[in-house]
Amino acid sequence: MMRNLTLNQLARFVHTSAVDHGAWDDVACRPDAKDLAFRLALVHSEVGQALDALLFGEDNRTEEGGRTISVLDPTAIPYVASGEPRGFLAELADVVLRVLDVCGACGYDLDGMVALKASYAETH
């Protein structure tokens, strides 16, 4: 499984998968500013879908035992017939995947930058 990968390893995996599925023209591409702007627009689109899922998505649901599960409950992941995860958490995952794809394409050190930003936030 992929649970023990670093962010950089996950970014390479996600980007390779995106290339394999035709989301990029060239495996060895180095995106220019225009292409990165397009990719960031895709991240923005995923954020919008997360917002839609939060505000207009599936209502809270009630289990057989009568317990109500909020759409914000991490266990509340609705699925469509195809088995694709849907809902707020699934849309947040899509945001992360788009960001990882960009970092994988560019060879960015996401692990290092996240650690640097977390360290800075801790002291300011």
CSV table of C-alpha atoms in Angstrom, one decimal:
chain,number,residue,atom,x,y,z
A,1,MET,CA,0.0,0.0,0.0
A,2,MET,CA,0.9,3.6,-0.3
A,3,ARG,CA,0.4,4.7,3.3
A,4,ASN,CA,4.1,4.9,4.2
A,5,LEU,CA,5.2,7.0,1.2
A,6,THR,CA,6.7,10.4,1.7
A,7,LEU,CA,4.9,13.3,0.0
A,8,ASN,CA,7.6,13.4,-2.7
A,9,GLN,CA,7.2,9.7,-3.4
A,10,LEU,CA,3.5,10.1,-3.5
A,11,ALA,CA,3.8,13.0,-5.9
A,12,ARG,CA,6.0,11.0,-8.3
A,13,PHE,CA,3.5,8.1,-8.1
A,14,VAL,CA,0.5,10.4,-8.7
A,15,HIS,CA,2.2,12.2,-11.6
A,16,THR,CA,3.3,8.9,-13.2
A,17,SER,CA,-0.3,7.7,-13.0
A,18,ALA,CA,-1.5,11.0,-14.5
A,19,VAL,CA,0.9,10.6,-17.4
A,20,ASP,CA,-0.1,7.0,-17.9
A,21,HIS,CA,-3.7,8.1,-18.1
A,22,GLY,CA,-3.0,10.8,-20.7
A,23,ALA,CA,-3.2,13.9,-18.5
A,24,TRP,CA,0.2,15.0,-19.6
A,25,ASP,CA,1.7,15.0,-23.1
A,26,ASP,CA,5.2,14.0,-22.1
A,27,VAL,CA,6.6,12.0,-19.2
A,28,ALA,CA,9.7,14.2,-19.0
A,29,CYS,CA,7.9,17.5,-19.4
A,30,ARG,CA,8.8,20.5,-17.4
A,31,PRO,CA,5.7,22.6,-17.3
A,32,ASP,CA,6.0,26.3,-18.1
A,33,ALA,CA,4.2,29.1,-16.3
A,34,LYS,CA,1.2,28.8,-18.7
A,35,ASP,CA,0.8,25.1,-18.1
A,36,LEU,CA,1.2,25.5,-14.4
A,37,ALA,CA,-1.5,28.2,-14.4
A,38,PHE,CA,-3.8,25.6,-16.1
A,39,ARG,CA,-2.9,23.0,-13.5
A,40,LEU,CA,-3.6,25.4,-10.7
A,41,ALA,CA,-7.0,26.2,-12.3
A,42,LEU,CA,-7.7,22.4,-12.0
A,43,VAL,CA,-6.8,22.6,-8.3
A,44,HIS,CA,-9.1,25.5,-7.9
A,45,SER,CA,-11.8,23.6,-9.7
A,46,GLU,CA,-11.4,20.7,-7.2
A,47,VAL,CA,-11.7,23.2,-4.3
A,48,GLY,CA,-15.0,24.4,-5.9
A,49,GLN,CA,-16.2,20.9,-6.1
A,50,ALA,CA,-15.4,20.4,-2.4
A,51,LEU,CA,-17.3,23.5,-1.6
A,52,ASP,CA,-20.3,22.3,-3.6
A,53,ALA,CA,-20.2,19.0,-1.8
A,54,LEU,CA,-20.0,20.7,1.5
A,55,LEU,CA,-22.9,23.1,0.8
A,56,PHE,CA,-25.1,21.2,-1.6
A,57,GLY,CA,-24.0,17.6,-1.3
A,58,GLU,CA,-25.6,14.6,0.3
A,59,ASP,CA,-27.6,15.3,3.4
A,60,ASN,CA,-26.7,13.8,6.7
A,61,ARG,CA,-27.7,10.1,6.8
A,62,THR,CA,-29.2,7.9,9.5
A,63,GLU,CA,-27.8,4.4,10.1
A,64,GLU,CA,-30.0,1.4,10.9
A,65,GLY,CA,-29.5,1.9,14.6
A,66,GLY,CA,-30.8,5.5,14.4
A,67,ARG,CA,-27.5,7.2,14.7
A,68,THR,CA,-27.2,10.3,12.4
A,69,ILE,CA,-23.9,10.6,10.5
A,70,SER,CA,-22.9,14.1,9.5
A,71,VAL,CA,-21.5,14.6,6.0
A,72,LEU,CA,-18.5,16.0,7.8
A,73,ASP,CA,-18.0,12.8,9.7
A,74,PRO,CA,-14.8,11.1,8.3
A,75,THR,CA,-16.7,7.8,8.1
A,76,ALA,CA,-19.4,9.4,5.9
A,77,ILE,CA,-18.0,8.6,2.5
A,78,PRO,CA,-20.8,8.0,0.0
A,79,TYR,CA,-20.1,5.9,-3.1
A,80,VAL,CA,-21.8,5.8,-6.5
A,81,ALA,CA,-22.6,2.6,-8.3
A,82,SER,CA,-19.2,2.5,-10.0
A,83,GLY,CA,-17.5,2.4,-6.5
A,84,GLU,CA,-16.0,5.9,-6.9
A,85,PRO,CA,-15.8,7.7,-3.6
A,86,ARG,CA,-17.9,10.9,-3.6
A,87,GLY,CA,-18.6,13.7,-1.2
A,88,PHE,CA,-16.7,16.4,0.7
A,89,LEU,CA,-13.7,14.3,1.8
A,90,ALA,CA,-13.4,12.7,-1.6
A,91,GLU,CA,-13.2,16.2,-3.2
A,92,LEU,CA,-10.6,17.3,-0.7
A,93,ALA,CA,-8.6,14.2,-1.7
A,94,ASP,CA,-8.8,15.4,-5.4
A,95,VAL,CA,-7.4,18.7,-4.3
A,96,VAL,CA,-4.4,17.0,-2.8
A,97,LEU,CA,-4.0,14.7,-5.8
A,98,ARG,CA,-3.9,17.7,-8.2
A,99,VAL,CA,-1.3,19.4,-6.0
A,100,LEU,CA,0.8,16.2,-5.8
A,101,ASP,CA,0.6,15.9,-9.6
A,102,VAL,CA,2.0,19.4,-10.1
A,103,CYS,CA,4.8,18.8,-7.6
A,104,GLY,CA,5.6,15.4,-9.2
A,105,ALA,CA,5.7,17.0,-12.7
A,106,CYS,CA,8.0,19.8,-11.6
A,107,GLY,CA,10.2,17.7,-9.2
A,108,TYR,CA,9.4,20.0,-6.3
A,109,ASP,CA,10.5,19.0,-2.8
A,110,LEU,CA,7.1,19.1,-1.2
A,111,ASP,CA,8.3,17.2,1.9
A,112,GLY,CA,11.0,19.9,2.5
A,113,MET,CA,8.6,22.8,1.8
A,114,VAL,CA,5.8,21.5,4.1
A,115,ALA,CA,8.4,20.9,6.9
A,116,LEU,CA,9.8,24.4,6.3
A,117,LYS,CA,6.3,26.1,6.4
A,118,ALA,CA,5.2,24.1,9.4
A,119,SER,CA,8.4,25.1,11.3
A,120,TYR,CA,7.9,28.7,10.3
A,121,ALA,CA,4.2,28.6,11.4
A,122,GLU,CA,5.2,27.1,14.7
A,123,THR,CA,7.5,30.1,15.5
A,124,HIS,CA,5.3,32.9,14.2
